Structures are given as structure tokens and as C-alpha cells.
XYZ file of C-alpha atoms in Angstrom:
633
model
C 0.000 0.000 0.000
C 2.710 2.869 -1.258
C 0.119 5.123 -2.300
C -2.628 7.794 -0.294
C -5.115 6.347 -1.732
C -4.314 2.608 -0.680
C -3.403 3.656 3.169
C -5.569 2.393 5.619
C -5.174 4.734 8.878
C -7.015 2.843 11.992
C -7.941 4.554 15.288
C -6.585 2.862 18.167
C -9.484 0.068 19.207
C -9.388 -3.274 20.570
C -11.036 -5.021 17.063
C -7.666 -3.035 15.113
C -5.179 -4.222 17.713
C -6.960 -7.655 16.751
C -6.487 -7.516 13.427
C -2.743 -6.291 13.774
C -1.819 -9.211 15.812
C -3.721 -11.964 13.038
C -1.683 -9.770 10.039
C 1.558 -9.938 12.500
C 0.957 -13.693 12.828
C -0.005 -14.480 9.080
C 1.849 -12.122 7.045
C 1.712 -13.969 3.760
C -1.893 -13.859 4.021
C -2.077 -10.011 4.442
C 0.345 -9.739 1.504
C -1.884 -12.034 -0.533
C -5.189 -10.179 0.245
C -3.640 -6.975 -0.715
C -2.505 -8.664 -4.293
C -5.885 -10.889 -5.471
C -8.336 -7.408 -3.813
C -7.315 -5.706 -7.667
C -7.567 -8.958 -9.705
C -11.078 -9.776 -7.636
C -12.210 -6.026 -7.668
C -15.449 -7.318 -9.423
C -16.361 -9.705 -6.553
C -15.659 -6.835 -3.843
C -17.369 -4.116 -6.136
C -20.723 -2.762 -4.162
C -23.590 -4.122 -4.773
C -25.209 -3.052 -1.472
C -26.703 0.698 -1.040
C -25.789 1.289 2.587
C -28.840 3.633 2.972
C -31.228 -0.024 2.704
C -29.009 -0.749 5.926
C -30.207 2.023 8.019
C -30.879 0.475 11.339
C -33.760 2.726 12.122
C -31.999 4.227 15.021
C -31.882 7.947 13.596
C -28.539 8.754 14.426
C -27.538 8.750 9.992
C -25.477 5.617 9.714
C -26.022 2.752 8.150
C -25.523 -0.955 9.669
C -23.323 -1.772 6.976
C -20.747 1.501 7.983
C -21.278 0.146 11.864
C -20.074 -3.533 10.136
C -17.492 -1.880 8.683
C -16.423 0.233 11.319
C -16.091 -2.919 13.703
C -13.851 -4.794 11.386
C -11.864 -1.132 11.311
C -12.340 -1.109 7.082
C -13.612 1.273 4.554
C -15.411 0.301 1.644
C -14.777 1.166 -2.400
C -17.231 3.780 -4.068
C -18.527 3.884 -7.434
C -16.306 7.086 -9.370
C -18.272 10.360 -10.840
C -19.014 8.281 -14.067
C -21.067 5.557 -12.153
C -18.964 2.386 -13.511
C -17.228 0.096 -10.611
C -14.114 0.632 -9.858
C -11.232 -1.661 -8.599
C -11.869 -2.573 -4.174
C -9.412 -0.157 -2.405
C -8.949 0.275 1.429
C -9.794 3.575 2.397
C -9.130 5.952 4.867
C -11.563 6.633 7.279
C -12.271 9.038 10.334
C -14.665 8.750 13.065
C -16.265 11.872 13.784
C -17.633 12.005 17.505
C -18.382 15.370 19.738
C -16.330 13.557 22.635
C -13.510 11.123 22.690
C -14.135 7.925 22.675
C -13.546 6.121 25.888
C -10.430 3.332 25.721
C -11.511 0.165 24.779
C -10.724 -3.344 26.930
C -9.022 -5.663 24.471
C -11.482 -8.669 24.077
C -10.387 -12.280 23.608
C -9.704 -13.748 20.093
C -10.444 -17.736 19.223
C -7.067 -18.749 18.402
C -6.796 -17.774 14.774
C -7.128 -14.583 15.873
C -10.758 -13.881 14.037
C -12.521 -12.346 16.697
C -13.250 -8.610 15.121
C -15.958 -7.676 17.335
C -18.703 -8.446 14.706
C -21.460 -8.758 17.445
C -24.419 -5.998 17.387
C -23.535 -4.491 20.312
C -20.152 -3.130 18.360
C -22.980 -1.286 16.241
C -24.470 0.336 18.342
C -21.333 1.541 19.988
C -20.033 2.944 16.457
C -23.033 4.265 15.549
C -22.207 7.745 16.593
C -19.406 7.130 13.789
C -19.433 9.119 10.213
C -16.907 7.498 8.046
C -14.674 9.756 5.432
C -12.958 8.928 2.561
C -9.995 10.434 0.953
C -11.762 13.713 -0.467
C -13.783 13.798 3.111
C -17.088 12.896 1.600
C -19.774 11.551 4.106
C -22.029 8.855 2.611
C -22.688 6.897 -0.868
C -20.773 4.249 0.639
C -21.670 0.567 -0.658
C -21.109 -2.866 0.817
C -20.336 -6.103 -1.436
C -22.663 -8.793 -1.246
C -20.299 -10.997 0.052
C -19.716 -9.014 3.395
C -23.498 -9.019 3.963
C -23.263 -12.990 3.502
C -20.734 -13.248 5.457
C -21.299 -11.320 8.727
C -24.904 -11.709 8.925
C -26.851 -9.259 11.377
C -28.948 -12.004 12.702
C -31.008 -15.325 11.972
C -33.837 -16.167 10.873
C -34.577 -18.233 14.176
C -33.881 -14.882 15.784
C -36.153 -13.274 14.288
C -38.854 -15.780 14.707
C -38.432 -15.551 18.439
C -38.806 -11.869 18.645
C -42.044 -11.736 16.585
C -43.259 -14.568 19.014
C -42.495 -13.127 21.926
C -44.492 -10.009 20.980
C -46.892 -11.830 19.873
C -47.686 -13.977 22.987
C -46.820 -11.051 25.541
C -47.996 -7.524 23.281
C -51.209 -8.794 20.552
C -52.852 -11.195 23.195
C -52.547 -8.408 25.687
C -54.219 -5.959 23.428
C -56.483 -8.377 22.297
C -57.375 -8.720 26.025
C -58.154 -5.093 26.481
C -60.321 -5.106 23.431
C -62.194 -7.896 24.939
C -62.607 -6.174 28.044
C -63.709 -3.236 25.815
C -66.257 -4.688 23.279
C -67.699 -6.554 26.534
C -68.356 -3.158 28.394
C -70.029 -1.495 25.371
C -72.200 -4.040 24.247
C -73.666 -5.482 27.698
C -75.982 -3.053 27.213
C -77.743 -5.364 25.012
C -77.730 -8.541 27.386
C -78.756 -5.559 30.657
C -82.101 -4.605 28.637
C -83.610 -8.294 28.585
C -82.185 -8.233 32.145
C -84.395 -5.600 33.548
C -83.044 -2.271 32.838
C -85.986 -0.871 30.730
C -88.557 -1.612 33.305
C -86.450 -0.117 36.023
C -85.375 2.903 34.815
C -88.550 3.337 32.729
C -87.298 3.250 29.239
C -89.177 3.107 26.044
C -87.970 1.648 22.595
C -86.904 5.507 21.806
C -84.998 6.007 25.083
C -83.047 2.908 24.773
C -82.334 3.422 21.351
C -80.867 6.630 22.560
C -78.738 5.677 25.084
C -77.521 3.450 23.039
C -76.841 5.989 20.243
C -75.373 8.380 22.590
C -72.060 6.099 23.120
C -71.580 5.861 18.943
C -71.865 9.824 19.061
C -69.108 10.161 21.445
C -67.332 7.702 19.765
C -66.956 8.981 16.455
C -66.741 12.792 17.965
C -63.278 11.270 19.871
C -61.793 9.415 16.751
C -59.894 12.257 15.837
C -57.593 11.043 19.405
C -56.182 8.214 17.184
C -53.714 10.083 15.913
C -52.206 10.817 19.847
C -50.492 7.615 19.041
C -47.676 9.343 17.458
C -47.739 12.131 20.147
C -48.478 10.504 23.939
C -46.190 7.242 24.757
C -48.078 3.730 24.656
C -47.713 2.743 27.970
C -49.240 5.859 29.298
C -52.064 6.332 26.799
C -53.414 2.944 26.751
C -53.620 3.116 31.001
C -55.387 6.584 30.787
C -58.167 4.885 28.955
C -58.495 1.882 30.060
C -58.762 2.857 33.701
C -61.151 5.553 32.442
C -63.415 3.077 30.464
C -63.591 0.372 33.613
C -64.686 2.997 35.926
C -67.278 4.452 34.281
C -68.598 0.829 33.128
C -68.614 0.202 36.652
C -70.580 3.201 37.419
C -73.398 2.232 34.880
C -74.458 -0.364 38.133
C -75.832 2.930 39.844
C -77.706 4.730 37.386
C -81.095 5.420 38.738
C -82.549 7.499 35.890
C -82.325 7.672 32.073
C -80.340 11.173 31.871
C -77.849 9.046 34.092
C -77.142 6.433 32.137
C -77.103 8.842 28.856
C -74.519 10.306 30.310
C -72.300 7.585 31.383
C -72.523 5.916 27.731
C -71.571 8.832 26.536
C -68.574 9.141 28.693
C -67.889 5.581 27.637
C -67.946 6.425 24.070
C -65.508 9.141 25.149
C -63.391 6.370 27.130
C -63.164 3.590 24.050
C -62.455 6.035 21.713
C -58.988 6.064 21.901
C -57.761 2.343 21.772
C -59.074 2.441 18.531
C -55.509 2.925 17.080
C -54.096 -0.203 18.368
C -53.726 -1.743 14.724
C -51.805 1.792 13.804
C -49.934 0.689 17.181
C -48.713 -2.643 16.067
C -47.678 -1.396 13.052
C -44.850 -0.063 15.023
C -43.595 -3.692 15.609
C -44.662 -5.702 12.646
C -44.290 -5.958 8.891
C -46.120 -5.315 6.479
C -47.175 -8.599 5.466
C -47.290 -10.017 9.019
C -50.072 -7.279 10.067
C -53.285 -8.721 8.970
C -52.613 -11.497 11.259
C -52.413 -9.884 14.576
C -54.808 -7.159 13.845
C -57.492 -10.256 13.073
C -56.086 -11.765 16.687
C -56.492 -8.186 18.376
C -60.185 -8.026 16.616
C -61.317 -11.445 16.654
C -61.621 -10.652 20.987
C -64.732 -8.942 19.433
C -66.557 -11.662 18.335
C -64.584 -13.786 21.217
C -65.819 -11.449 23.934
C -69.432 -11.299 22.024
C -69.719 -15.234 23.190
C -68.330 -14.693 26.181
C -70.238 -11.830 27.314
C -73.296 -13.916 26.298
C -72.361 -16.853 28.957
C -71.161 -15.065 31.307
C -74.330 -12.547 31.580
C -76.396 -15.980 31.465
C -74.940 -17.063 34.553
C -74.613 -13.220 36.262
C -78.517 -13.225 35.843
C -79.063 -16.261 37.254
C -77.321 -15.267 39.770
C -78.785 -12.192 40.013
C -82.298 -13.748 40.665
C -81.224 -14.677 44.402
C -79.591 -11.403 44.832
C -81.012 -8.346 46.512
C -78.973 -6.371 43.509
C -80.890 -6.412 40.237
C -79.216 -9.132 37.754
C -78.689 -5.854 35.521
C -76.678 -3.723 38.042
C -74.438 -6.920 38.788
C -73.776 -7.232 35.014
C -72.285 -4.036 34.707
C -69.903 -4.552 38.110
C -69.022 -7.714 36.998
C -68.075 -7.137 33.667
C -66.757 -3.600 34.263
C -64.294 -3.635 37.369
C -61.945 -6.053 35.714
C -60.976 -3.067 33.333
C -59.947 -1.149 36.562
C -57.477 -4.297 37.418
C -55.732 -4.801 34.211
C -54.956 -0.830 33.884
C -52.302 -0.791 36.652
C -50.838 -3.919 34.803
C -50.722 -2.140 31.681
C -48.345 0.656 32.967
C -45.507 -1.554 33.402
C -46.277 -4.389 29.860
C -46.858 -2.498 27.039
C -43.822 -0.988 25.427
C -43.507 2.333 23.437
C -41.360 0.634 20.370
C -39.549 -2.279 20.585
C -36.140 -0.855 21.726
C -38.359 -0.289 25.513
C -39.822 -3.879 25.259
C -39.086 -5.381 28.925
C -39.607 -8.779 27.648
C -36.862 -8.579 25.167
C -32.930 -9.123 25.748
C -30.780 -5.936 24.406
C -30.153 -8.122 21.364
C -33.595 -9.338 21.089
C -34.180 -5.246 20.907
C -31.918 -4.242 18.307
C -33.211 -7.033 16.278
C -36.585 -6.249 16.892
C -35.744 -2.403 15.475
C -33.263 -3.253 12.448
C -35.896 -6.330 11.305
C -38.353 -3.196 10.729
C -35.466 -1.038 8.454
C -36.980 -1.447 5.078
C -40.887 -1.408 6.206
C -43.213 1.405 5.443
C -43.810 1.722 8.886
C -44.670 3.971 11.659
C -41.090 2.637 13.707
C -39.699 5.451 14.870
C -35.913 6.848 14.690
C -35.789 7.639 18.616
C -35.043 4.370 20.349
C -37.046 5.194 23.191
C -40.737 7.359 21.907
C -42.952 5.600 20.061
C -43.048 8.856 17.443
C -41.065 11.471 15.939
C -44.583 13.652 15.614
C -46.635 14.184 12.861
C -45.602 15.885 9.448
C -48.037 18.165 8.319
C -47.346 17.895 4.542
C -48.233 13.925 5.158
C -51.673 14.732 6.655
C -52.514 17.108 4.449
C -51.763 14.755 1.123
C -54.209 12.144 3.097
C -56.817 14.524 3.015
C -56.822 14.851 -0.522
C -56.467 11.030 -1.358
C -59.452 9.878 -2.416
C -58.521 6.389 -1.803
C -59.093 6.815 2.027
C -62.297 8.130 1.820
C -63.251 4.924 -0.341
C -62.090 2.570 2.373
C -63.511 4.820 5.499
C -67.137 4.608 3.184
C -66.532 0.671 3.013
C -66.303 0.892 6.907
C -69.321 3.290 7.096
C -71.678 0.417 5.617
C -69.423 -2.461 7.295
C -69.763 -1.085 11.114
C -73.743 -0.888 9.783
C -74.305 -4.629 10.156
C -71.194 -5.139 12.424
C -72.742 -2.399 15.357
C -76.639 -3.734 15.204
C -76.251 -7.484 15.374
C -74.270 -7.927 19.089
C -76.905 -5.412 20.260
C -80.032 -6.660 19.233
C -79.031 -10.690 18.533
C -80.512 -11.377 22.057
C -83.826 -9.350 21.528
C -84.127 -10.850 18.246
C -83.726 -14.442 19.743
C -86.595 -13.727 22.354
C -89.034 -12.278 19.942
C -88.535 -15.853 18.182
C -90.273 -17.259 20.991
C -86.719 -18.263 23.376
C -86.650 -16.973 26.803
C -84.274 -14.603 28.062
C -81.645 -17.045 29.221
C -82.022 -19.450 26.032
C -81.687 -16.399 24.253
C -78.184 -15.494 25.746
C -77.213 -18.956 25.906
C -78.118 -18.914 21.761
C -75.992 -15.759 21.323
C -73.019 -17.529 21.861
C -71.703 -19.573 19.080
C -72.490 -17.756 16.153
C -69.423 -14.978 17.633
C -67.300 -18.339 18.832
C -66.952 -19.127 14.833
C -66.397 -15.577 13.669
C -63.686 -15.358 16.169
C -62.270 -18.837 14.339
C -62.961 -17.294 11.365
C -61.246 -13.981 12.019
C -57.785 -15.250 12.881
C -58.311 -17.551 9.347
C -58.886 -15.678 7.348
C -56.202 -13.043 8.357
C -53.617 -15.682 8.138
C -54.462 -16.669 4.999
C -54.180 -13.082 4.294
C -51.103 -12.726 5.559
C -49.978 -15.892 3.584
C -50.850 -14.364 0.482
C -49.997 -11.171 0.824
C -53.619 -9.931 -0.665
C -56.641 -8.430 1.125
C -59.258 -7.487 -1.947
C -60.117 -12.053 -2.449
C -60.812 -12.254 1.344
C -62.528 -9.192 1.703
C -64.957 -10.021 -1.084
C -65.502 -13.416 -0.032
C -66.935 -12.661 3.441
C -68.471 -9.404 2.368
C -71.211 -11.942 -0.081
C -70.677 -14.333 2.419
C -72.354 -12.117 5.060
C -74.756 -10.613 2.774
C -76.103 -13.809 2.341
C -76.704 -14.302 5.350
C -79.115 -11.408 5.714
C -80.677 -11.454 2.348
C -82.366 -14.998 4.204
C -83.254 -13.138 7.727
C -85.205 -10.900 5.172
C -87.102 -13.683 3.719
C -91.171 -14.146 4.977
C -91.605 -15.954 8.004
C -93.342 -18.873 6.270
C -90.411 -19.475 4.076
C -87.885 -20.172 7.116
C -88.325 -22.660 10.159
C -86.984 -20.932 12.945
C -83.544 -23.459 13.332
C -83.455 -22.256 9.577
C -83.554 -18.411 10.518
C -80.915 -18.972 13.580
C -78.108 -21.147 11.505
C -78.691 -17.704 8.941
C -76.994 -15.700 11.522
C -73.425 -17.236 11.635
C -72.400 -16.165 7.743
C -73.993 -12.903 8.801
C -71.666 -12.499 11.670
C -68.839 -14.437 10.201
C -68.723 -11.969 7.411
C -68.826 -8.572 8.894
C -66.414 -9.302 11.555
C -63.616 -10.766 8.721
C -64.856 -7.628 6.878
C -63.559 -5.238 9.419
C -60.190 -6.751 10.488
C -59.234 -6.864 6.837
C -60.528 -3.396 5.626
C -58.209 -2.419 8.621
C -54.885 -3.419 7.373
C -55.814 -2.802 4.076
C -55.715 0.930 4.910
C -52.793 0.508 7.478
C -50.535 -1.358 4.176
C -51.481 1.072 1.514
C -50.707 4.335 3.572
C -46.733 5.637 2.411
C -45.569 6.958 5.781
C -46.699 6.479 9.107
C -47.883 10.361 9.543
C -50.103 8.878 6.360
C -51.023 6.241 8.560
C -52.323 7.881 11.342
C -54.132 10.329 9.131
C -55.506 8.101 7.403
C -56.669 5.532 9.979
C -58.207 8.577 11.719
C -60.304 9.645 8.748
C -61.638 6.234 8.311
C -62.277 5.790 11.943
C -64.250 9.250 11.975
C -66.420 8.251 8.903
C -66.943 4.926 9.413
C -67.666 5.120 12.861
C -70.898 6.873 11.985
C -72.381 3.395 10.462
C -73.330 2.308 14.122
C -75.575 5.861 14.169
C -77.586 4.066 11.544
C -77.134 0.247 12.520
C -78.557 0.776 15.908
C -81.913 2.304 14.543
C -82.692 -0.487 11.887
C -84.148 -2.709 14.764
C -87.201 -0.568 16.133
C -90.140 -2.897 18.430
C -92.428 -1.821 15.302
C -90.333 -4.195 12.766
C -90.666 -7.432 15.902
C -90.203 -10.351 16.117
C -88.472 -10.727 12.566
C -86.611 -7.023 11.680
C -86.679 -8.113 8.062
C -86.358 -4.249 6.930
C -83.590 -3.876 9.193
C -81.454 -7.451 7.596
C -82.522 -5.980 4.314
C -80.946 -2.753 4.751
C -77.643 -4.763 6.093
C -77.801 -7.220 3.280
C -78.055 -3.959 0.701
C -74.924 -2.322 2.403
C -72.306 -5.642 2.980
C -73.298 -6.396 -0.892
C -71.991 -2.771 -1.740
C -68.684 -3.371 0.418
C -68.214 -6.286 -2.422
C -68.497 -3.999 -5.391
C -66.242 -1.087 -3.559
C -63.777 -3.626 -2.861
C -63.577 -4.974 -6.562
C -63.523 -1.109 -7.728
C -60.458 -0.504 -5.069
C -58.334 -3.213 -6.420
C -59.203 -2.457 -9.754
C -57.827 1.317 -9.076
C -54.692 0.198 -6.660
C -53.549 -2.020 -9.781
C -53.524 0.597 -11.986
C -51.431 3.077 -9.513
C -48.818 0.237 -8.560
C -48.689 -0.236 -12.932
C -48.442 3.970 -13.517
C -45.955 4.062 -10.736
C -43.606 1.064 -12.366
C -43.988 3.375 -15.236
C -42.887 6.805 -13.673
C -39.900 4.792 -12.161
C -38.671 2.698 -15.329
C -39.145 6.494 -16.948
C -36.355 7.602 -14.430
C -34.178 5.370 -15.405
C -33.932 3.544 -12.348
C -33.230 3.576 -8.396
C -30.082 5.440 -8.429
C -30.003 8.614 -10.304
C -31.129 7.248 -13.516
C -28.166 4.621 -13.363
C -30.820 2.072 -14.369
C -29.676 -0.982 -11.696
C -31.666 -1.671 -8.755
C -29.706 -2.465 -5.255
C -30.432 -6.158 -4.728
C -30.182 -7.483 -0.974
C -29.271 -10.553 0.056
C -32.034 -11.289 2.683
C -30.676 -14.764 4.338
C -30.141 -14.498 7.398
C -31.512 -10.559 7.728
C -34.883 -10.065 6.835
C -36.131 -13.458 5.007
C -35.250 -16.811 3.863
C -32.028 -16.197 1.495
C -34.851 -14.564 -0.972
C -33.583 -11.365 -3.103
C -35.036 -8.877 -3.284
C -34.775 -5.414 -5.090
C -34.152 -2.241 -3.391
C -33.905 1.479 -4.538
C -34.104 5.195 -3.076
C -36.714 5.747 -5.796
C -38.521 2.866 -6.043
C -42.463 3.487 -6.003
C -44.709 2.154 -3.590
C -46.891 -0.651 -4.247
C -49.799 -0.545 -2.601
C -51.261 -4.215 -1.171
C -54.060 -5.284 -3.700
């Protein structure tokens, strides 16, 4: 190495002193690396953009310049004209505001190999800015073969993080929604129960208390975006705790104005931990989203069931209780809210850097697995956000793609609102008694709640949303267009098995129209936006679902199941007429890019990664600072 160009100049670390000794002890071998690094220049020439390394950790570098920096090496750059040139060794400077603290020399295996490859050496060089000869900062590029050979982490890795947030962070959340959907809806299982005749409520008052929570719910939808503002763990105890006490209240209304009020505080309350899909977002892929947004939703249908049993039984017990069986099914199902809150302080995590059921490696895995995702992970290693951009929100507001989806969820929460509300009421008009009638509720929710974490699997598996969405959407359409049918024409066992594709359908509906909005948002100010705007419009559907069930259309409601047979059948044709418009963007934008000449300043050649052992199994994939976004179809 006689020339400038071909120094190497090392700061004084414990991985260099490393590598001195192995060069010391095998000095034909450093002679014949420097000799074959010309004549296999096209083997060493970057393929790798280091900006697809970027660890997420918003401090500028890339894990490949942390690799790098560990093994104390600089990488060759493509010249002005944008061929490949010949692999040199570079000189390189670390840049830091203080100086770095002496390292501890750290044991070698015996061939002297040891160069500090772990990931904790990136993170401590990843206050590092690397300079070549002219003092440039960036456009540095890794060969495939480094990438190969030091990998980040395994696949097996990986597969335990994602489990381990998904058995201690989605069944959590899915718990919370449980303990939400049961609170909301009970209101359904306290009317047959005795709360009309006690507190003196007509058809039109009950309808209106039960209105009043939907109104306060879509009013508060807007508090989705505080995702990206207020950390997790904080938020999601605020409203828990704030929905289980004023469930629990509801046991001591005494008046109608009362309980008005109270639902509508409740509506205020649940509000919020609608965002938990945008939440999980921060923690998943793309592709593995559909999944544990069905397992968070599915504790609707889940909870549905269960609310049905469990109110069976509080009545019954109820009847040899000097508290009404109504009063004791709000306490019961309320307080438990109250409970979990304190617990929820100390599980749920902000991003996964503050999991506190992960290892520090299990962390940094956790955040570099994320790297390439459209996602809403954010650069600090500690918030979940890095606040919302303006610009971003504002482009939402104009996309008329989101308003498309929110109207799909306007006529989907329709039929998905009504039916826990009014299935018992229905059931008793049929000639059941109250208890049969909760008993009956049960397993038509049991099998959308199989159904829900199916089909979002299969989702998942297939990376597609529009085939699901359109099978369960007729699927549940069917099933009304037969509730709707004269009474002559159905047996009543005939009219009851009609209400499990009804229910089956709507709730699949929902947890894939969610992460279909969630995938095909660009940014994750885009995602909050726009999961906000459809939460605020479709949120109004349960302002018309809970009026299509007056005592006028008993015992049958056919108007009502024709209205939500009408609406799930128009969710079908939206959905074919979405796809049908997101192919045609993901084609224009190939278009726009191919027109460009390519990912790297018109240079025409897409950055391939070598995903084994990083982000997939050993699949490439291509990579580029301009390639378009394809939305999920």
C-alpha cells in the first residue's frame, strides 16, 4: 500500500489491535489479500446501497458503515461516471463530539478472528461518520459478500422476537379489546335483564342511550392520531382505567339522563384504543399485520360469546340477589378493566427498543428487522413517534382512496354495530326466553372469532386483502338477504343457523378493511391520518345500525337485515372497484420509475439485498431510493 489512496489509517481500538496481531501472525496472508483485492475487484465491487441498511436508530449511519467500522475497514465507491471501480482500502475518520472512551481488548479464538462483529459493536459505532480520501460523508456501498458473510442475525432470531411479541404484546391488546367490546355491548344482554322496566325506558330512550355512546365515539376518533404524540404505555392506562370505571358506574344509574350520560362518557373512554392496529404497526411488517390485527379483533366476536355466557350465569345469579341481575352485570363485567390498567403501565412498550420482555439483542433485532418497512417505527429508540408531518396529513386529506375505504367501513360497522346489540332481543321475539336467548348468542361470535384469525392468516400468507374481503363481504350478505325472507319461508332453526355467515362476514370484513388501509398508507404520519379519517367516517355506520331494529319491525326485523344485506353487498363492489384502481397506480408508478431510469439517479440498476439471514429466507429482493410504492391489492 505505497500510495494515499491505498493507506488504511485505523484509530486505536481493541477489534484493530486484533487484526494487527492476526496480520503480524499471518503475514503472507495479508500480503496475498492486498494482491488478489485488484484482480477480484469485481467480486468486492458494491452491490449493497448502505442507505437499505439504516438500522432505524436515527442517528444517519447505516448498519453496513457500523459492520465496517467494527472490522476497522472502509469500503470502495462507485467514481463520478457511475462504472465500478477496482476494491481499495480507504481511509476513514470517526467523527464524535467527545472522545471515545479506551476500549478493553477482548479475547480472540485462536486464529485470531474475533473482530468484534457482534451488534452491540454497532451500536457503539453508531455515533461514527466514516470519510474517505476527499472527506465525503455517505454513498458508501457494501459487497454482497460481506453481507453474507457477517450476517446481522437469523432467521430463528427473528422468529423468536415476533413470538415473543406476539404472545406477551397482541394477546394483551387483544385482552383489552375484549374487556372493551364486553363493556359497550352489555348493554344489550342488561335490557332483557331488567333495565328498561327499572329505569322506565321506552324503545326511543333505549335506542338513545344506546346511540349516545356511537356519538361520542366517532366525535373522539380524531384522538387516534395521539399515538404518534403521547407514549403507549401511558395512553393505553389513561383509557383503560377511564373506560372500567365508568362501566362500573353504569351499576348505579337510577334514571335515564344518568345512564345517557355515562354511555356517553364511555364512548368518550373507548375512543382512543381504537388505534391499536396503527400501534402494532410499530412492531410488525407489512405482510405479518393482517394477522395480529385479526387476533387483536377477533376478541370482538370472542368477547361477544363470552359476554353472552357469562351474563347468562350473572342473571341467574342475580335472581337470588337483593342487587338487580342488571346492576351486577355491569360490576361484573366492568371492574376487571380497573385491574388490568395498573398492569398495563408496566407491559406495554412504546417501540420495541423499551420492550421489557426482550434481551438488548432481542431489541436491536426487533428495530433493524423493521429497516426497510413502510412503517410507523420510529428513529428515537425510546418514543414511540417522531410527531406528525403536516405535509403527510394534508396529502391524506386529498387522497381519495381513504375516503373509499372509510365509506366501506361506514356500511361495514352498519351490520357489524346492530347485530351484538339486538341478537338477544331478536332471539326472544322468536319465541326463546331470556336465558335461552343469551345462551343462543353464543356460538355464532365463537366461529367468527375462528374465522377472524383464518382468514387473516391466509391473508397474511398471500400477501392480498381485496379475495378475502370479497368473499366474506357476499358471504355475510347472504346471510341477511335470508333473515329478510317471509316468516313462512324459514323454520326458525333455519332463521338462527342464517346468523353465523352474517356475523362471520362482517367481523372478517372489518379486520381486513383495517390493514388494508394501514398497508397502503406511504408513511406512518399517512397512517395515522388516514386511519383517523376512516375511523371518523366509518364510525358513523353504528348511528344508523342501531336504529334499523325498532319494536315496530318485531319479532323478525326483516327491513332492518334488508338494509344490512343492501350495504355488505356494496362493500363487495367497492372492494372490486379498489383493487381495480390500486392495480392501476402500482402499474403507472412502475412506469414513472422505469421512466427515471432507475433507483439510483437514472443509473438504471436496482440495489439487490441478500435477505438470508436478515430479513427473510435467502430470498432477493430489489431495493432502490426511488422505487415506487406498491400498494397491497
Amino acid at each position: 500500500m505505497a500510495s494515499r489512496n491505498t493507506q488504511q489509517v485505523f484509530p486505536k481500538t481493541a477489534s484493530d489491535e486484533h487484526l494487527n496481531e492476526h496480520l503480524n501472525a499471518h503475514p503472507s496472508s495479508s500480503s496475498s489479500s492486498t494482491a488478489s483485492a485488484e484482480v477480484k475487484g469485481a467480486h468486492m465491487t458494491p452491490d449493497f446501497d448502505s442507505d437499505d441498511l439504516d438500522d432505524g436508530s436515527g442517528d444517519g449511519d447505516s448498519d453496513l458503515d457500523l459492520l465496517m467500522g467494527s472490522m476497522g475497514m472502509g469500503m470502495g465507491t462507485r467514481g463520478g461516471d457511475g462504472q465500478r471501480g477496482s476494491y481499495k482500502m480507504q481511509r476513514w475518520e470517526p467523527v464524535v463530539k467527545k472522545k471515545r472512551e479506551k476500549e478493553k481488548p477482548k479475547k480472540g479464538n485462536k486464529n485470531g478472528e474475533d473482530l468484534n462483529l457482534d451488534m452491540d459493536s454497532f451500536e457503539e459505532n453508531s455515533q461514527n461518520v466514516y470519510r474517505d480520501e476527499t472527506g465525503e460523508t455517505g454513498g458508501r456501498r457494501g459487497s454482497l459478500s460481506t453481507i453474507q458473510s457477517y450476517q446481522l442475525y437469523t432467521p430463528d432470531e427473528e422468529r423468536t422476537v415476533v413470538r415473543k411479541f406476539d404472545r406477551k404484546l397482541v394477546v394483551f391488546v387483544a385482552l383489552l379489546y375484549m374487556l372493551s367490546f364486553l363493556d359497550r355491548s352489555n348493554i344489550g344482554n342488561a335490557k332483557i335483564a331488567g333495565l328498561e322496566r327499572d329505569l322506565h325506558l321506552d324503545s326511543n330512550k333505549y335506542e338513545w342511550v344506546v346511540t349516545a355512546f356511537y356519538i361520542a365515539y366517532i366525535c373522539f376518533e380524531w384522538m387516534s392520531i395521539l399515538w404518534k404524540i403521547i407514549p403507549a404505555h401511558i395512553y393505553i392506562t389513561v383509557i383503560v382505567l377511564s373506560w372500567g370505571v365508568i362501566a362500573s358506574l353504569q351499576s348505579i344509574a337510577t334514571s335515564f339522563a344518568g345512564l345517557l350520560v355515562l354511555r356517553t362518557l364511555l364512548g368518550i373512554g373507548e375512543a382512543g384504543f381504537t388505534g391499536i392496529p396503527f400501534y402494532l404497526s410499530f412492531f410488525f411488517k407489512r405482510e405479518e399485520l393482517a394477522f395480529r390485527t385479526g387476533i387483536f379483533l377477533s376478541a370482538a366476536p370472542l368477547a361477544t360469546s363470552f359476554a353472552s355466557s357469562l351474563a347468562w350465569g350473572i342473571v341467574k345469579l342475580g335472581e337470588r340477589s337483593p342487587i338487580a341481575p342488571w346492576r351486577l352485570l355491569f360490576l361484573v363485567e366492568g371492574f376487571p378493566s380497573v385491574l388490568v390498567a395498573l398492569f398495563a403501565w408496566h407491559h406495554i412498550p412504546d417501540s420495541p427498543n423499551t420492550a421489557p420482555y426482550l434481551t438488548t439483542r432481542e431489541k436491536k433485532i426487533a428495530r433493524l428487522r423493521l429497516r426497510h418497512e413502510i412503517t410507523s417505527t420510529p428513529n428515537s429508540k425510546t418514543q414511540p413517534s417522531s410527531g406528525l408531518k403536516i405535509k403527510e396529513v394534508l396529502l391524506t386529506l386529498r387522497d381519495p382512496k381513504v375516503y373509499l375505504t372509510a365509506l366501506m367501513f361506514f356500511f361495514s360497522n352498519m351490520s357489524f354495530s346492530s347485530m351484538p346489540i339486538f341478537l338477544p332481543t331478536i332471539l326472544t321475539h322468536m319465541g326463546h326466553s331470556p336465558s335461552t336467548s343469551q345462551a343462543l348468542s353464543a356460538p355464532p361470535y365463537l366461529l367468527s372469532f375462528l374465522s377472524v384469525l383464518l382468514t387473516s392468516y391466509l391473508s397474511d400468507k398471500f400477501r392480498t386483502r381485496s379475495p378475502f374481503l370479497l368473499f366474506h363481504a357476499l358471504l355475510s350478505s347472504l346471510g341477511y338477504t335470508i333473515l329478510t325472507l317471509p316468516p313462512h319461508l324459514l323454520s326458525p332453526t333455519i332463521r338462527y343457523l342464517a346468523i353465523y355467515p352474517a356475523c362471520i362476514g362482517f367481523f372478517s370484513v372489518i379486520t381486513i378493511l383495517i390493514t388494508w388501509t394501514l398497508n397502503n398508507q406511504p408513511s406512518s404520519s399517512r397512517q395515522g391520518a388516514g386511519f383517523a379519517i376512516m375511523q371518523i367516517i366509518g364510525q358513523c355506520g353504528p348511528l344508523v345500525g342501531t336504529r334499523l331494529y325498532p319494536d315496530s319491525q318485531a319479532p323478525f326485523y326483516r327491513q332492518g337485515m334488508g338494509v344490512c344485506a343492501l350495504v355488505m353487498m356494496v362493500v363487495a363492489i367497492l372492494g372490486v372497484g379498489l383493487r381495480c384502481w390500486l392495480v392501476r397506480e402500482n402499474r403507472r408508478g412502475w412506469e414513472r420509475y422505469e421512466r427515471v431510469g432507475g433507483s439510483e439517479e437514472g443509473d438504471g440498476d436496482g440495489d439487490e439485498e441478500e435477505g438470508r439471514g436478515l430479513v427473510s429466507d435467502g430470498k432477493r429482493v430489489v431495493r432502490g431510493r426511488n422505487t415506487p410504492f406498491q400498494y397491497m391489492l
